[in-house]
Each structure stands twice: as structure tokens, then as C-alpha cells.
Amino acid sequence: MFVLLLVLVGLAVGVTTVLFGFGGGFVTVPVIAVVDVGLGGDAVRVATATSALVMLVNAAVATAATRPEVLRGLRGGGVLLVLLAAGGALGALAGRFAPDPVLRWGFVAYVGVTIVDLLVRPGFFRPASSARPGGPARGALAGWVGAPVGAVAAFLGVGGSVMTVPMMRRGGASMAAATALANPLTLAIAAPALAVSLLVRGGVAPAPGLVGGVDVGSAAALLVGALPVVVLLRRRPPRIPDGVHAWTYLALLAAAAATVAAVG
């Protein structure tokens, strides 16, 4: 029954991967924090590490299923991708040793500040004066942002889309374009973050089912539910009005933050 529940949650993970570019992080962290609550202070550390595995697989499949003309939006982004990977490795390593309250309330605070920023600053729900509608999705992402984005995303287990999607939106990109490119960007962060999480146990005490700091069994159950949804929605993407897409993105951020706060 427990495994079946995770598989069903995996359906939601697949939907958020394709439609919002989350790669699963914003669903995985709260869910695994609840699942592994018996680990006490290690629960959020395990959740962020497990999130890296789920995001890596989901983002890889979503990227592979994305149309080539969409992925061409990343042309010239080599420096950005390298710095995202470097930041991802450093953030994941720091997360292995960070105290549980720092990770838990860091996640909540990070999402809360992001929500306020999306509501207050122009460019996400309403065009910024400098935005060029329909412009290149990656246009607002300078190469140097890769290191801080990757570090924060891997440290908290969120994948980076919560930073990259708003940046691309403020550059004039549609939600569809911004969330599609969030997956390859998440892939660049999640790969080194997962390697660190598997190899460095850090402050996580040994427990059944853990490889390094990763709850492999729970990740596998989530992926069983998520991957068919990722493939299906990439092949037959639903048409969602841009405004509805943006407001749903914000609502999901709020739900994730509330769940992690409640577990604490």
C-alpha cells in the first residue's frame, strides 16, 4: 500500500516535471520528508538527496523528449551549464553536512521569498518594461548565474527551475518555453548533485534502504509513476493558457513550502 501511494504521487511528479520544469524536486522533497520522518533530523537531508535522483531521471527523459527546435534555445549556453554543474556539486556537498533546520527552513524561506518576488516584481505575471515578448527563453540567463543557481538548487533539492523559469519569463519567454528549458538546466545541476549524494553520506546516519544519503526504494517508486506521465505529456503536451500556467506554478510553490513547514 505504501509503495502504491508513492507510485501515485509519482504521477504528480511527472506532471510537474513536464508542465512546470520542476524535475520533481518540489514534490519529492516534501513527500520524502514525510516518508522518512522516522529518520528524525536526517529526514530533510535524505529528501534533498533523493530529490536529486528523481530529478536527474525525470529531467533526462523530459529533455530527450523535447523538440530539437525548443532545445536550440540553449545554444551558446555552455558556460551556464558548466557553472550550473559546478554549483550543483558544491551545493549538494554542503547539504550533506548542514543541520536539518537549515535545510528545512531554508527551503521554506527560499520558496516564500520567491513567491513574494513573483507577485511583486513585474515580468512573471505581467510584462516587464524591458521584456521582449516571445524572445529567446535563455536570453535572461547570463552564464555567471549558473554557480549560485546550481548551489542553492542542489543544497535545497529543488532543481533550479524556481530561479531559471522566472528569469526566462522576465526575458519575455512564455511559460511553455521557460518550463521546457528548465529540464535540461535541471539535468546539469542534478547529475553532479546525485553523484555527491551517493558517494558522501555526510551527516546522514546509516539506515536500511539508503545508499549514501539517497532513499533509493522511494525514488524508484516515484519514478515508476512519473516516467510514463513524462513521456505521454511530452508527446501530447496540453495547451494551457499562459496566465493559468503561471498562477498554477505559484500555487505549487506555496503547497510545497507549506508541506515542508508542517513536517517540521
Coordinates of C-alpha atoms in Angstrom, one line a residue:
M1 CA 0.0 0.0 0.0
F2 CA 2.8 2.4 0.9
V3 CA 4.7 1.7 -2.4
L4 CA 1.4 2.2 -4.3
L5 CA 0.9 5.6 -2.7
L6 CA 4.4 6.7 -3.8
V7 CA 3.7 5.5 -7.3
L8 CA 0.5 7.6 -7.3
V9 CA 2.5 10.6 -6.0
G10 CA 4.9 9.9 -8.9
L11 CA 2.1 10.8 -11.3
A12 CA 2.1 14.3 -9.8
V13 CA 5.9 14.3 -10.1
G14 CA 5.7 13.6 -13.8
V15 CA 3.1 16.3 -14.3
T16 CA 5.2 18.9 -12.5
T17 CA 8.3 17.9 -14.5
V18 CA 6.8 18.5 -17.8
L19 CA 4.4 21.4 -17.1
F20 CA 6.5 23.3 -14.7
G21 CA 10.1 22.2 -15.2
F22 CA 10.5 21.2 -11.6
G23 CA 12.1 17.8 -12.4
G24 CA 10.2 16.5 -9.4
G25 CA 12.1 18.4 -6.7
F26 CA 9.3 20.5 -5.3
V27 CA 7.1 17.4 -4.9
T28 CA 9.9 14.9 -3.9
V29 CA 11.4 17.0 -1.1
P30 CA 8.1 17.3 0.9
V31 CA 7.0 13.8 0.2
I32 CA 10.3 12.1 1.1
A33 CA 10.5 14.3 4.2
V34 CA 7.1 12.8 5.3
V35 CA 8.0 9.3 4.2
D36 CA 11.3 9.3 6.1
V37 CA 10.1 11.3 9.1
G38 CA 11.3 8.4 11.3
L39 CA 14.9 9.4 10.5
G40 CA 14.4 12.5 12.6
G41 CA 17.0 15.2 11.8
D42 CA 18.2 13.3 8.7
A43 CA 14.8 13.3 7.0
V44 CA 15.2 16.5 5.0
R45 CA 18.9 15.7 4.2
V46 CA 17.6 12.3 2.7
A47 CA 14.8 14.1 1.0
T48 CA 17.1 16.6 -0.8
A49 CA 19.5 13.8 -1.8
T50 CA 16.6 11.6 -3.1
S51 CA 15.3 14.5 -5.0
A52 CA 18.5 14.7 -7.0
L53 CA 18.0 11.1 -8.2
V54 CA 14.3 11.7 -9.1
M55 CA 15.1 15.0 -10.9
L56 CA 18.0 13.5 -12.8
V57 CA 16.0 10.7 -14.3
N58 CA 12.9 12.8 -15.0
A59 CA 14.8 15.7 -16.4
A60 CA 16.8 13.4 -18.7
V61 CA 13.7 11.8 -20.1
A62 CA 11.9 15.1 -20.4
T63 CA 14.9 16.6 -22.2
A64 CA 15.2 13.7 -24.6
A65 CA 11.5 14.0 -25.5
T66 CA 11.7 17.8 -26.0
R67 CA 11.5 19.0 -29.6
P68 CA 15.0 20.0 -31.0
E69 CA 13.8 23.4 -32.0
V70 CA 13.0 24.1 -28.4
L71 CA 16.3 22.9 -27.1
R72 CA 18.1 25.2 -29.6
G73 CA 17.1 27.9 -27.1
L74 CA 20.2 26.7 -25.1
R75 CA 22.6 27.5 -27.9
G76 CA 25.6 29.3 -26.6
G77 CA 24.8 28.3 -23.0
G78 CA 28.0 26.2 -22.4
V79 CA 29.3 28.4 -19.7
L80 CA 25.9 28.5 -18.0
L81 CA 25.7 24.7 -18.0
V82 CA 29.2 24.2 -16.7
L83 CA 28.7 26.6 -13.8
L84 CA 25.3 25.1 -13.0
A85 CA 27.0 21.7 -12.7
A86 CA 29.8 23.1 -10.5
G87 CA 27.3 24.9 -8.3
G88 CA 25.3 21.7 -8.1
A89 CA 28.2 19.7 -6.8
L90 CA 29.2 22.3 -4.2
G91 CA 25.6 22.8 -3.0
A92 CA 25.0 19.1 -2.6
L93 CA 28.2 18.6 -0.7
A94 CA 27.2 21.5 1.7
G95 CA 23.8 19.9 2.1
R96 CA 25.3 16.6 3.3
F97 CA 26.6 18.3 6.4
A98 CA 24.0 21.1 7.0
P99 CA 21.8 20.8 10.1
D100 CA 18.2 19.8 9.5
P101 CA 16.7 23.1 10.5
V102 CA 18.9 25.0 8.0
L103 CA 17.7 22.7 5.1
R104 CA 14.0 22.6 6.2
W105 CA 13.5 26.3 6.9
G106 CA 15.9 27.3 4.2
F107 CA 13.6 25.5 1.8
V108 CA 10.5 27.2 3.2
A109 CA 12.2 30.7 3.3
Y110 CA 13.5 30.3 -0.2
V111 CA 10.1 29.4 -1.7
G112 CA 8.4 32.1 0.4
V113 CA 10.7 34.8 -0.9
T114 CA 10.3 33.6 -4.4
I115 CA 6.5 33.7 -4.2
V116 CA 6.7 37.3 -2.9
D117 CA 9.1 38.2 -5.7
L118 CA 6.8 36.7 -8.4
L119 CA 3.9 38.6 -7.1
V120 CA 5.6 42.0 -6.6
R121 CA 8.1 42.4 -9.4
P122 CA 6.9 42.7 -13.0
G123 CA 7.8 40.1 -15.6
F124 CA 6.3 36.9 -14.3
F125 CA 2.5 37.6 -14.3
R126 CA 2.7 40.9 -16.2
P127 CA 5.3 42.0 -18.7
A128 CA 8.4 44.0 -17.5
S129 CA 9.1 47.1 -19.5
S130 CA 12.4 45.6 -20.7
A131 CA 11.0 42.3 -21.7
R132 CA 10.7 41.3 -25.4
P133 CA 7.6 39.1 -25.7
G134 CA 8.4 35.8 -27.4
G135 CA 12.1 36.4 -27.0
P136 CA 14.7 33.6 -26.5
A137 CA 13.9 31.8 -23.3
R138 CA 17.6 31.6 -22.3
G139 CA 18.2 35.3 -23.1
A140 CA 17.8 36.4 -19.5
L141 CA 20.2 33.8 -18.1
A142 CA 23.8 35.1 -18.0
G143 CA 26.4 32.5 -17.7
W144 CA 27.6 33.7 -14.3
V145 CA 24.2 32.9 -12.6
G146 CA 24.9 29.2 -13.1
A147 CA 27.1 28.8 -10.0
P148 CA 24.7 30.4 -7.4
V149 CA 21.6 28.9 -9.0
G150 CA 23.2 25.4 -9.0
A151 CA 24.5 25.7 -5.5
V152 CA 21.2 26.8 -3.9
A153 CA 19.1 24.4 -6.0
A154 CA 21.2 21.4 -5.0
F155 CA 21.6 22.4 -1.4
L156 CA 17.8 22.5 -1.0
G157 CA 17.0 19.8 -3.5
V158 CA 14.8 21.9 -5.7
G159 CA 16.4 21.6 -9.1
G160 CA 16.8 25.3 -10.0
S161 CA 13.6 25.8 -12.1
V162 CA 12.2 28.2 -9.4
M163 CA 15.0 30.6 -10.3
T164 CA 15.5 29.9 -14.0
V165 CA 11.8 29.9 -15.0
P166 CA 11.2 33.4 -13.5
M167 CA 14.4 34.7 -15.1
M168 CA 13.4 33.4 -18.5
R169 CA 9.8 34.8 -18.0
R170 CA 11.2 38.2 -17.3
G171 CA 13.2 38.0 -20.5
G172 CA 9.9 37.6 -22.4
A173 CA 9.6 33.8 -22.7
S174 CA 6.3 32.0 -22.5
M175 CA 5.7 29.6 -19.6
A176 CA 5.8 26.7 -22.1
A177 CA 9.2 27.7 -23.4
A178 CA 10.7 28.5 -20.0
T179 CA 9.5 25.3 -18.3
A180 CA 10.7 23.2 -21.2
L181 CA 14.2 24.6 -21.0
A182 CA 14.2 24.2 -17.2
N183 CA 14.6 20.5 -17.6
P184 CA 18.0 20.4 -19.3
L185 CA 19.1 23.1 -16.9
T186 CA 17.9 20.9 -14.0
L187 CA 19.8 18.0 -15.6
A188 CA 23.1 19.9 -15.4
I189 CA 22.5 20.5 -11.7
A190 CA 21.1 17.1 -10.7
A191 CA 23.8 14.9 -12.2
P192 CA 26.8 16.2 -10.0
A193 CA 24.4 16.6 -7.0
L194 CA 23.4 13.0 -7.2
A195 CA 27.0 11.8 -7.5
V196 CA 27.8 13.7 -4.3
S197 CA 24.7 12.4 -2.5
L198 CA 25.6 8.8 -3.4
L199 CA 29.2 9.0 -2.5
V200 CA 29.2 11.3 0.5
R201 CA 27.0 10.2 3.4
G202 CA 27.9 13.3 5.4
G203 CA 25.7 13.7 8.4
V204 CA 23.2 11.1 7.5
A205 CA 23.3 8.0 9.8
P206 CA 23.2 4.5 8.1
A207 CA 19.7 3.2 7.7
P208 CA 18.0 0.4 5.7
G209 CA 17.2 1.4 2.2
L210 CA 19.7 4.3 2.0
V211 CA 22.6 4.4 -0.5
G212 CA 24.8 7.3 0.7
G213 CA 22.1 9.8 1.6
V214 CA 19.6 8.6 -1.1
D215 CA 16.3 6.6 -0.3
V216 CA 16.6 4.5 -3.5
G217 CA 13.4 2.5 -2.9
S218 CA 11.2 5.5 -2.5
A219 CA 12.9 7.2 -5.5
A220 CA 12.2 4.1 -7.7
A221 CA 8.5 4.0 -6.7
L222 CA 8.1 7.7 -7.6
L223 CA 9.8 7.2 -10.9
V224 CA 7.6 4.2 -11.8
G225 CA 4.6 6.6 -11.6
A226 CA 6.4 9.7 -13.1
L227 CA 8.2 8.4 -16.2
P228 CA 5.1 7.3 -18.2
V229 CA 3.5 10.6 -17.5
V230 CA 6.6 12.5 -18.6
V231 CA 6.7 10.6 -21.9
L232 CA 3.0 11.0 -22.5
L233 CA 2.8 14.7 -21.8
R234 CA 6.0 15.4 -23.8
R235 CA 4.4 13.7 -26.8
R236 CA 1.0 15.2 -26.3
P237 CA 1.5 18.5 -24.4
P238 CA -1.7 20.1 -23.1
R239 CA -2.5 23.6 -24.2
I240 CA -2.7 25.7 -21.0
P241 CA -3.3 29.5 -21.1
D242 CA -0.1 31.3 -20.2
G243 CA -1.7 33.1 -17.2
V244 CA -3.3 29.9 -15.8
H245 CA 0.1 28.2 -16.2
A246 CA 1.9 31.0 -14.3
W247 CA -0.6 31.0 -11.4
T248 CA -0.6 27.3 -11.1
Y249 CA 3.2 27.4 -10.9
L250 CA 3.0 29.8 -7.9
A251 CA 0.3 27.7 -6.2
L252 CA 2.5 24.6 -6.4
L253 CA 5.4 26.5 -4.8
A254 CA 3.2 27.6 -1.9
A255 CA 1.9 24.0 -1.4
A256 CA 5.4 22.6 -1.3
A257 CA 6.6 25.1 1.2
A258 CA 3.6 24.6 3.5
T259 CA 4.1 20.8 3.4
V260 CA 7.8 21.0 4.4
A261 CA 6.9 23.5 7.2
A262 CA 4.2 21.3 8.5
V263 CA 6.5 18.3 8.7
G264 CA 8.8 20.4 10.9

